[in-house]
Coordinates of C-alpha atoms and ligand atoms in Angstrom, one line a residue:
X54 CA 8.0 7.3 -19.1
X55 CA 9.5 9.0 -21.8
X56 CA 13.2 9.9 -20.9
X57 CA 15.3 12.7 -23.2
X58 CA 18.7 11.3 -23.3
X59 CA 20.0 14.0 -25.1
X60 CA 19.4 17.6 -23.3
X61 CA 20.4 18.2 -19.2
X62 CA 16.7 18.0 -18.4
X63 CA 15.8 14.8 -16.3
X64 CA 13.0 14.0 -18.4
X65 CA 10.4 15.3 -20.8
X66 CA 8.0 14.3 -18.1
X67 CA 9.7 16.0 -15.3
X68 CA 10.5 18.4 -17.4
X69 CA 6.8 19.3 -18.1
X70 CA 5.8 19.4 -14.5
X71 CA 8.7 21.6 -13.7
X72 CA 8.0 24.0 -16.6
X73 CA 4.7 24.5 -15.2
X74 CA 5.6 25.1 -11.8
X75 CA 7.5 28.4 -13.7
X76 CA 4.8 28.9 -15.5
X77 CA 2.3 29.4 -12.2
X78 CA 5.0 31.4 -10.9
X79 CA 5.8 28.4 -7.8
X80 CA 9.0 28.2 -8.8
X81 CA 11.3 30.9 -11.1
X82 CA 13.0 29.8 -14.1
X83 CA 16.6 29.5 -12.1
X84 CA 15.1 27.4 -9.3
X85 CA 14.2 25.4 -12.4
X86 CA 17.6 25.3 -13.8
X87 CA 18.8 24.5 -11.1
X88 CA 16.7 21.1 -10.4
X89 CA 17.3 20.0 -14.2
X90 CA 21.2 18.8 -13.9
X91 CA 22.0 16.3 -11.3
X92 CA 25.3 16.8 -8.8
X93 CA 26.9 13.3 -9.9
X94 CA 26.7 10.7 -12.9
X95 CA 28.7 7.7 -13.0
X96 CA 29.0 5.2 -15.7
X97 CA 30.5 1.9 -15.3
X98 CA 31.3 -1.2 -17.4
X99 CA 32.3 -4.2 -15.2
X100 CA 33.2 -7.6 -16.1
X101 CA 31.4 -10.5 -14.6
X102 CA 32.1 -14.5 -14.8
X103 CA 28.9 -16.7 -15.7
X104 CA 28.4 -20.2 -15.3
X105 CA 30.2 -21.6 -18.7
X106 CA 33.7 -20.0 -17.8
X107 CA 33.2 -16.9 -20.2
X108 CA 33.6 -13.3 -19.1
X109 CA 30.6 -10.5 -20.1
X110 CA 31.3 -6.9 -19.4
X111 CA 27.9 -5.4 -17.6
X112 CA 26.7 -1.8 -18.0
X113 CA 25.7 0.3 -14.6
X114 CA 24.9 3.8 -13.4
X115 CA 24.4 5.6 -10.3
X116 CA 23.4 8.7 -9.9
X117 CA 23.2 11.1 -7.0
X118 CA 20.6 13.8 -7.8
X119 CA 20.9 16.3 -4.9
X120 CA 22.4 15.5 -1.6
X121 CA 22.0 19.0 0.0
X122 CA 19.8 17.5 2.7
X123 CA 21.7 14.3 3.9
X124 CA 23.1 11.2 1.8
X125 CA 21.9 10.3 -1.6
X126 CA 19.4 7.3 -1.0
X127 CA 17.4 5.4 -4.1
X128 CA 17.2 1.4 -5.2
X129 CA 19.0 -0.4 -8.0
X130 CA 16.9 -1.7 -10.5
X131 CA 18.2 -4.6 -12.8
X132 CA 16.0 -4.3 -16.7
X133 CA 16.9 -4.7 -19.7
X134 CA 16.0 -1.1 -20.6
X135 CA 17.8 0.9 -17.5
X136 CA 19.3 3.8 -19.2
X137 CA 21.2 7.0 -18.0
X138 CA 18.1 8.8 -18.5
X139 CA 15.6 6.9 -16.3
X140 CA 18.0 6.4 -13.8
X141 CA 18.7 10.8 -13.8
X142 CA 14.6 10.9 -13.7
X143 CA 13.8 8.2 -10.7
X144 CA 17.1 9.7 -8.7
X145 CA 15.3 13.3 -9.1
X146 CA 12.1 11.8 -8.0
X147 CA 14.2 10.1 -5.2
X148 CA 15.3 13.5 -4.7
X149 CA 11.8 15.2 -4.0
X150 CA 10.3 12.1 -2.3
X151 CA 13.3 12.4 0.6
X152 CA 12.4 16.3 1.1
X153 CA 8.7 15.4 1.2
X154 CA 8.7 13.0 4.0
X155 CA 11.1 15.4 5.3
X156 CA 13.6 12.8 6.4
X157 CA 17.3 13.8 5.6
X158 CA 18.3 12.2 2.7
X159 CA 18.8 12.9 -0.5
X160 CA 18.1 11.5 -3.6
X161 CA 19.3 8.9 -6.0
X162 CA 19.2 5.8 -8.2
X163 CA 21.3 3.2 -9.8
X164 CA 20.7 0.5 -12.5
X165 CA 22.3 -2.5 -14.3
X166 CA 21.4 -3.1 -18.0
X167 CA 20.6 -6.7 -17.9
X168 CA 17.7 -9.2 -18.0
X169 CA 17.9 -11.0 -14.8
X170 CA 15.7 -13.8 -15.9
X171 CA 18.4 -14.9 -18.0
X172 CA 21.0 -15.4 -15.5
X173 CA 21.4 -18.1 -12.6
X174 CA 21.8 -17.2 -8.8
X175 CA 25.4 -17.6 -9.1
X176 CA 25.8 -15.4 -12.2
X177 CA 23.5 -12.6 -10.3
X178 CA 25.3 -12.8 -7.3
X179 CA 28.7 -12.6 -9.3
X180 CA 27.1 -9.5 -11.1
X181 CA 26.1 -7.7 -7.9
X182 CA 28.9 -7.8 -6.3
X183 CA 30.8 -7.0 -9.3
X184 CA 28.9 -3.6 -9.6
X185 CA 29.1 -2.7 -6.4
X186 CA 32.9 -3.0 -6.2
X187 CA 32.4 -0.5 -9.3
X188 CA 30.5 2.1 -7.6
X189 CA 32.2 1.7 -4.4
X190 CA 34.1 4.7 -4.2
X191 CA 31.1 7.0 -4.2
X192 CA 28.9 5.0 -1.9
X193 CA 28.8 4.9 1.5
X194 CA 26.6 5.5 4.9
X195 CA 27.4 8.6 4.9
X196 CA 27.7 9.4 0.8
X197 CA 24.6 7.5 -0.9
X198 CA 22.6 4.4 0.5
X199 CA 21.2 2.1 -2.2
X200 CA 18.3 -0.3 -1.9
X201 CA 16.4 -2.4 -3.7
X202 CA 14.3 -1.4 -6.9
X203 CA 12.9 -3.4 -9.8
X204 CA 13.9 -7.3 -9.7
X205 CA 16.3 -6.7 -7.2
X206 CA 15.2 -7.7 -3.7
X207 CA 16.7 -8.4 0.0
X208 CA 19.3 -11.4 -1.3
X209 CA 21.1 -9.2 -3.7
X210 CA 21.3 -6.2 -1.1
X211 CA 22.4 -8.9 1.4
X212 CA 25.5 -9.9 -1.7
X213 CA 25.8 -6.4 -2.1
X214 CA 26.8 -5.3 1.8
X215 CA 29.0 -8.2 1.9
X216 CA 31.0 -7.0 -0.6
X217 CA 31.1 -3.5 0.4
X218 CA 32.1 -4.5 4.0
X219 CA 35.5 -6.5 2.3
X220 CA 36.3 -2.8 1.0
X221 CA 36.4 -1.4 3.3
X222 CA 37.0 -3.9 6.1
X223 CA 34.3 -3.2 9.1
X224 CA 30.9 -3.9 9.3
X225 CA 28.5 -0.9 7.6
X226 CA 25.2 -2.6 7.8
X227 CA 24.0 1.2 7.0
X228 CA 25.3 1.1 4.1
X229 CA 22.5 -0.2 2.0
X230 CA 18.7 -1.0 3.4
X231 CA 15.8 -3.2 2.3
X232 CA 18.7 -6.0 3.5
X233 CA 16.8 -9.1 5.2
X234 CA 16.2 -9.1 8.7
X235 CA 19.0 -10.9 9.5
X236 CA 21.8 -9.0 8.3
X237 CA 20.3 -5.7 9.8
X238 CA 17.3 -5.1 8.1
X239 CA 14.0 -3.5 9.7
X240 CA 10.6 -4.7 10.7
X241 CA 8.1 -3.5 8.4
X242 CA 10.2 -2.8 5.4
X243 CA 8.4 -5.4 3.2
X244 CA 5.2 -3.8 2.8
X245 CA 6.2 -0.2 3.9
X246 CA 5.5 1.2 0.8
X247 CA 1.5 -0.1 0.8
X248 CA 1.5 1.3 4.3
X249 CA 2.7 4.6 4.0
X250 CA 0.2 4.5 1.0
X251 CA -3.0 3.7 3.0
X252 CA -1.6 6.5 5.5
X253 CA -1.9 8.8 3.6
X254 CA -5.1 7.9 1.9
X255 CA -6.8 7.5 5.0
X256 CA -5.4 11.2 5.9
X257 CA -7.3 12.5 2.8
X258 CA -10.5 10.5 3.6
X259 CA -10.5 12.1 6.6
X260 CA -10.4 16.1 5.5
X261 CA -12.6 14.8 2.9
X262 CA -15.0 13.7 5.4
X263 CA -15.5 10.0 3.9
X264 CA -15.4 6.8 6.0
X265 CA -13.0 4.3 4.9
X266 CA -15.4 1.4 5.2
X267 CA -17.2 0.7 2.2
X268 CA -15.2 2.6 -0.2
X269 CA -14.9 0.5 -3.7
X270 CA -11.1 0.0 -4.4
X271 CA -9.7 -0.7 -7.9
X272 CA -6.0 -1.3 -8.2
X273 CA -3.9 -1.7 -11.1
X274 CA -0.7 -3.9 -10.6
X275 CA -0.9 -6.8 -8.0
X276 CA 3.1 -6.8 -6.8
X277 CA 4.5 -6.3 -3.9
X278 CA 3.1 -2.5 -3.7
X279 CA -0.5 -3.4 -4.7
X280 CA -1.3 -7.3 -2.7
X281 CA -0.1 -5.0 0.6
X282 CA -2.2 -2.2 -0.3
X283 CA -4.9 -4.6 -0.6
X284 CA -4.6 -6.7 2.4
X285 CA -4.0 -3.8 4.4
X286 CA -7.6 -1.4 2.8
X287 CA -9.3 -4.9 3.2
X288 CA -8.6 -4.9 6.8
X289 CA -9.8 -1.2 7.3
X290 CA -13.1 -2.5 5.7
X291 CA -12.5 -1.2 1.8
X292 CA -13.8 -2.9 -0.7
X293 CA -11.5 -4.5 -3.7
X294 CA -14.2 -4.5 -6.6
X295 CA -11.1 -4.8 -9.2
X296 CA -7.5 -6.3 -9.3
X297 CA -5.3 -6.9 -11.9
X298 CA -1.5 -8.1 -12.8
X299 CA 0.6 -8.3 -16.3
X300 CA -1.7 -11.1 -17.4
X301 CA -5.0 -10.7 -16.0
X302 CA -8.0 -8.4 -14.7
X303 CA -10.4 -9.2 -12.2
X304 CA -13.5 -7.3 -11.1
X305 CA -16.5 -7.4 -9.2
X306 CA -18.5 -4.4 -8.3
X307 CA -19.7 -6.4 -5.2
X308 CA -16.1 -7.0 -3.7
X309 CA -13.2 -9.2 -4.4
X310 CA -11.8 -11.9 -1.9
X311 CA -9.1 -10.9 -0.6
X312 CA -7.2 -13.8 0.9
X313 CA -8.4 -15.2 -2.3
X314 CA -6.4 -12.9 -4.4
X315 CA -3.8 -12.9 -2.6
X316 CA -3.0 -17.0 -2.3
X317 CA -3.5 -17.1 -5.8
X318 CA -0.8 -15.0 -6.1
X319 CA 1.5 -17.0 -4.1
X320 CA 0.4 -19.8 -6.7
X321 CA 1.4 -18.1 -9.4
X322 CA -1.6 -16.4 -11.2
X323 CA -4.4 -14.1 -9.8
X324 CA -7.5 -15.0 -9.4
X325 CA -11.0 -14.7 -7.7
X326 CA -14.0 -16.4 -8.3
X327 CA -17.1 -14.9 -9.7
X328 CA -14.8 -12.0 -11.1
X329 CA -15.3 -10.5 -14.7
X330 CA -12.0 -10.2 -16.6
X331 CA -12.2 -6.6 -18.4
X332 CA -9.8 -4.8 -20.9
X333 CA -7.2 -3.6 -19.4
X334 CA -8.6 -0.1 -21.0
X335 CA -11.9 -1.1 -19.6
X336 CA -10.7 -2.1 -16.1
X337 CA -9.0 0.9 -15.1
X338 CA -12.4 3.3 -16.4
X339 CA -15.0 1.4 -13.9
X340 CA -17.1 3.4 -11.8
X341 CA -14.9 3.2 -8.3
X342 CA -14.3 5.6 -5.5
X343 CA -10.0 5.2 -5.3
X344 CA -8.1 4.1 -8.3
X345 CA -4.7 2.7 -7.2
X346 CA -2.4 2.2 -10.5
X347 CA 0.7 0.0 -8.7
X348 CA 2.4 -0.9 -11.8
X349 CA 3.8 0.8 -14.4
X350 CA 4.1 4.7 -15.3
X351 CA 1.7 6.5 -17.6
X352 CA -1.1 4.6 -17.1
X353 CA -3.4 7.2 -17.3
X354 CA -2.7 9.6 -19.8
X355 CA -4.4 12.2 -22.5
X356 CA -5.9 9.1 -24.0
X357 CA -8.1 7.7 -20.9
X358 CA -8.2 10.9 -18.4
X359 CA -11.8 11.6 -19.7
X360 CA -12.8 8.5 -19.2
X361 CA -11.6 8.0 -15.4
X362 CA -14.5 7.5 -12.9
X363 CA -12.6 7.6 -9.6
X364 CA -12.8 10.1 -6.9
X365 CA -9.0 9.4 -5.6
X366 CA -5.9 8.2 -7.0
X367 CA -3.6 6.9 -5.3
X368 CA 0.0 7.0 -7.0
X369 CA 1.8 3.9 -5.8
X370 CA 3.9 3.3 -9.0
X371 CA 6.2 6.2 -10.1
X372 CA 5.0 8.1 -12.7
X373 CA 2.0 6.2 -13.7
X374 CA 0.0 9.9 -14.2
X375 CA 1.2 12.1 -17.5
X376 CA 1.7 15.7 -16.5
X377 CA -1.1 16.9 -18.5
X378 CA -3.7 14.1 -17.3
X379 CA -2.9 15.1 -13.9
X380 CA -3.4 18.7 -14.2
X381 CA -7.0 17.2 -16.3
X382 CA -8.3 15.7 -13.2
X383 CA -7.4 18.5 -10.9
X384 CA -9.7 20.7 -12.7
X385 CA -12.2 17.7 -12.9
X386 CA -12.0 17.7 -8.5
X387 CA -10.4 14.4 -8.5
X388 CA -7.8 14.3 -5.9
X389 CA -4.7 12.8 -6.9
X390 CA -1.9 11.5 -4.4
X391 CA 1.2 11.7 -6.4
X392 CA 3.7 9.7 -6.3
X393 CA 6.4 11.6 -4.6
X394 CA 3.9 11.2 -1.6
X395 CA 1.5 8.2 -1.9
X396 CA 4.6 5.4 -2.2
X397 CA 7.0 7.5 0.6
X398 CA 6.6 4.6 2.9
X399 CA 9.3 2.5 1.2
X400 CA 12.1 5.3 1.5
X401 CA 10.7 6.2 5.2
X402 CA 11.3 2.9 6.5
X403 CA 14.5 2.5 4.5
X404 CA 15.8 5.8 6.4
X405 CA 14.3 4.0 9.8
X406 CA 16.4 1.1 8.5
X407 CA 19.1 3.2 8.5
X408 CA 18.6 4.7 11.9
X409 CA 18.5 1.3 13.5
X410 CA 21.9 0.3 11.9
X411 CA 23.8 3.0 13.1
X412 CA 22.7 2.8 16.8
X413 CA 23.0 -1.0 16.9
X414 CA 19.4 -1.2 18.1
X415 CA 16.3 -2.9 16.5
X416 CA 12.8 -1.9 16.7
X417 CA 9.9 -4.0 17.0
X418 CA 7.7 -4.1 14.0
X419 CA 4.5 -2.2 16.1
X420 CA 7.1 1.1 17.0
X421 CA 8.4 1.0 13.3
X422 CA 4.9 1.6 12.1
X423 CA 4.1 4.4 14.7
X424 CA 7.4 6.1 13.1
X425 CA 6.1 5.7 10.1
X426 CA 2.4 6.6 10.7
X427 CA 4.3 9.8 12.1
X428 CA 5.9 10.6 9.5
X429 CA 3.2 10.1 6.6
X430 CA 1.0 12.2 8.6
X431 CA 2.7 14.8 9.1
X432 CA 4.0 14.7 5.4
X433 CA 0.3 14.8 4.4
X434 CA -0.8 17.7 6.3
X435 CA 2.1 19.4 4.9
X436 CA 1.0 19.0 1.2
X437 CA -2.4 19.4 1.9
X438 CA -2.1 22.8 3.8
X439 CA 0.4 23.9 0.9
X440 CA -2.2 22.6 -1.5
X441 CA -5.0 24.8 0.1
X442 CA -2.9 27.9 0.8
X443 CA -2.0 28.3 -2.7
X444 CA -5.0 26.3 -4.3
X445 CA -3.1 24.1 -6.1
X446 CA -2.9 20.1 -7.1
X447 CA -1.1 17.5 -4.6
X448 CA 1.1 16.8 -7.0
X449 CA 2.3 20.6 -7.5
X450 CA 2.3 21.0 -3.6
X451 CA 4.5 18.1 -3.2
X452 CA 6.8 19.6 -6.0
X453 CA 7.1 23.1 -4.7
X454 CA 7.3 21.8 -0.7
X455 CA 10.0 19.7 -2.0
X456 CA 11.9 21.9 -3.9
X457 CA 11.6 24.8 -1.6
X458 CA 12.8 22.3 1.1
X459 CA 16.1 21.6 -0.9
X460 CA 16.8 25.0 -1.5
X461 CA 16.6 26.2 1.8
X462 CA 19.6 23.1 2.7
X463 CA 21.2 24.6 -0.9
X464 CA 21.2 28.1 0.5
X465 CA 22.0 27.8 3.7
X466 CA 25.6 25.9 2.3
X467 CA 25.7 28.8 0.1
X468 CA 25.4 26.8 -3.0
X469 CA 22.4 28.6 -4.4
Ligands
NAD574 P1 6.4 -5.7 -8.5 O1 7.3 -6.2 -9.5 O2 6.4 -6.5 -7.2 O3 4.9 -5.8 -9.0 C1 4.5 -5.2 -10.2 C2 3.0 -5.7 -10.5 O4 2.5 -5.0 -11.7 C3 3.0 -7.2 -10.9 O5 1.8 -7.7 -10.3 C4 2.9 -7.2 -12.4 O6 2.2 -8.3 -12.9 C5 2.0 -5.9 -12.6 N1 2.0 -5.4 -13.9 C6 3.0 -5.2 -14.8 N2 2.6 -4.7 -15.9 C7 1.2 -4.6 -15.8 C8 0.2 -4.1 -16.6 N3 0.4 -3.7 -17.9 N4 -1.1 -4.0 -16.1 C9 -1.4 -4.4 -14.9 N5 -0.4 -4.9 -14.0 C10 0.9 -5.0 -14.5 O7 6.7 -4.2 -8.3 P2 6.3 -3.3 -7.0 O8 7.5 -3.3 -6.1 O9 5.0 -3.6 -6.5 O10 6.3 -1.9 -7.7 C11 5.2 -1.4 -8.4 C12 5.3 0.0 -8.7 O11 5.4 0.7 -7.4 C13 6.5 0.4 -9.5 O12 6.2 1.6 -10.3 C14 7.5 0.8 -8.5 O13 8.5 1.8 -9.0 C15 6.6 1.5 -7.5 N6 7.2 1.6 -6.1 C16 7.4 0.4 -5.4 C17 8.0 0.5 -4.2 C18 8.3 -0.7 -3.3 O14 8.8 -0.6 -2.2 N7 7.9 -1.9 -3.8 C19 8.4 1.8 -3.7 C20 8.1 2.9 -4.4 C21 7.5 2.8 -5.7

């Protein structure tokens, strides 16, 4: 992801796509404009204790992209490398994915600089609440509803609403989502994201007239996005032919065990028996029918698009397709499900989440996946019909169905 720090534009990468939309005439150059600055930025240095006594003063963002269509929604992420920029980029993404699924939210993202591997439980929880008693003031149910992102996870959301509720002194379970069970979270949420992926897959298979059993699965990225996806394409009769995670790849054109791959995961590292291991180069450019990269972004760029055998892919990560890859395999006929789409599932049942908080009444885990399935459907059909009506990639589809979507709330406020 490469992230300009220095000009208003979210990104190089969104950037690109955006550009492109002008240049097809989808968008005009002012709708672009408008979509490159977001509505609110904040920067905060916090203290925190840690374990030996000492005080360390922690750098965080949030950011609230565009919330013309309902309350800024988007995870925090705790790395190292979090930066104002990739925070601006995934908060515009959050932005688009909202108006996609149609649900009404809108979009953002927020991020600690730190390693969390080098902290204890204490000194994270300490940290988490710290930062959230930062941002406090521009948070809120109604204002912007975080959830988890990268290595953070139910716990710290769980620290997080507790610390928010002493602020402001009730209970506001709403307030944040991906929370455990327990403290108000939903049914389904853990592998929501794999879900509303194989939705929407399945939707494509179906216009494209192809039956789900059999098909030969490769996916990159073996996380919590990628073991759901596939369990859950094992169980409609895909095959896995290749898996693979930060230190290994495994492939067999003949099919992968599933429940294999998946307890060794729980053990610690992945594995199958009579798999290959490949390059990772190698392992994404087998023959296959639906590549699933589930890792990282840019993945496939300039430098391997020619060399990409897959019929479908299927954009769990954010991001992991460049701009001009993407537009590459469009004209090669292979159908891309971009992100904004393909990993909606997460942010549906999040917003689901959300809807269960603030009537004080829980759903099973079978009606939260009918919502869903409802949802991602009818998401689909939307990008595929604007796809066909204007003959133009998913991905630009989902970007001009968005967009449009946001500037219809914008212009009805009379802010655009
Ligand atoms: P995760 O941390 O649970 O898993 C990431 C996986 O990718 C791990 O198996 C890791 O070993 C693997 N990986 C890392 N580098 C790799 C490499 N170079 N090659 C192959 N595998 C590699 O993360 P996750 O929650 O599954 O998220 C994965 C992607 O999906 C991210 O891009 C994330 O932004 C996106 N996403 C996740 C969700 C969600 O709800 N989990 C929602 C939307 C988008």
């Amino acid at each position: 992801m490469v992230v300009d720090e220095e000009t208003a534009l979210v990104s190089t990468e969104s950037a690109v796509f955006l550009q492109k939309l002008v240049d097809k005439n989808l968008i005009s150059e002012s709708e672009k404009q408008f979509f490159s600055k977001p509505r609110k930025m904040l920067l905060v240095n916090f203290p925190a204790r840690l374990d030996d006594g000492s005080i360390k003063l922690f750098s965080g963002y949030r950011v609230q992209y565009n919330t013309a269509r309902g309350p800024a929604k988007g995870g925090i992420r705790f790395h190292q490398d979090v930066s104002f920029g990739e925070v601006k980029l995934l908060a515009f993404l959050m932005s688009l994915k909202c108006a996609v699924a149609n649900i009404p939210l809108g979009g953002g993202k927020g991020g600690v600089e730190i390693d969390p591997r080098k902290y204890s439980a204490g000194e994270l929880e300490r940290i988490s609440r710290a930062y959230i008693n930062a941002i406090k003031e521009i948070i809120g149910e109604r204002k912007d509803i975080p959830a988890p992102d990268v290595n953070t996870n139910g716990q710290v959301m769980a620290w997080m609403l507790d610390e928010y509720e002493k602020f402001v002194g009730e209970k506001q379970p709403g307030v944040i989502t991906g929370k455990p069970i327990a403290v108000g979270g939903s049914h389904g949420r853990s592998y929501s994201t794999a879900l509303g992926g194989v939705i929407v897959l399945e939707k494509l298979l179906e216009r494209l007239k192809m039956q789900p059993k059999g098909q030969r699965v490769i996916i990159q990225g073996f996380g919590n996005a990628g073991s759901h996806a596939a369990r859950l394409l094992a169980e409609r009769g895909m095959k896995i032919i290749g898996a693979s995670d930060s230190s290994t790849t495994l492939f067999n054109e003949s099919g992968l065990d599933v429940a294999e791959l998946l307890a060794s995961k729980g053990a610690g590292a992945l594995f199958a028996k009579n798999a290959r291991k490949l390059s990772p180069a190698d392992f994404l450019e087998q023959e296959c029918d639906i590549l699933i990269p589930a890792a990282l972004s840019d993945a496939i760029t300039g430098a391997n698009e020619g060399r990409i055998k897959a019929k479908i892919v299927l954009e769990l990560a954010n991001a992991p397709v460049s701009p001009g890859a993407d537009e590459k395999l469009f004209e090669k006929g292979v159908f891309v499900i971009p992100d904004i789409l393909a990993n909606a599932g997460g942010v549906v049942v999040s917003y689901l989440e959300g809807v269960q908080n603030a009537s004080n009444y829980y759903w099973t885990e079978k009606v939260v996946n009918e919502k869903l399935d409802e949802i991602m459907t009818q998401a689909f059909t939307d990008v595929f019909d604007e796809s066909r009506r204007k003959n133009i990639s998913f991905r630009n589809a989902a970007y001009v169905l968005a967009i449009n979507r946001i500037l219809t709330a914008e212009k009805l406020r009379g802010n655009y």
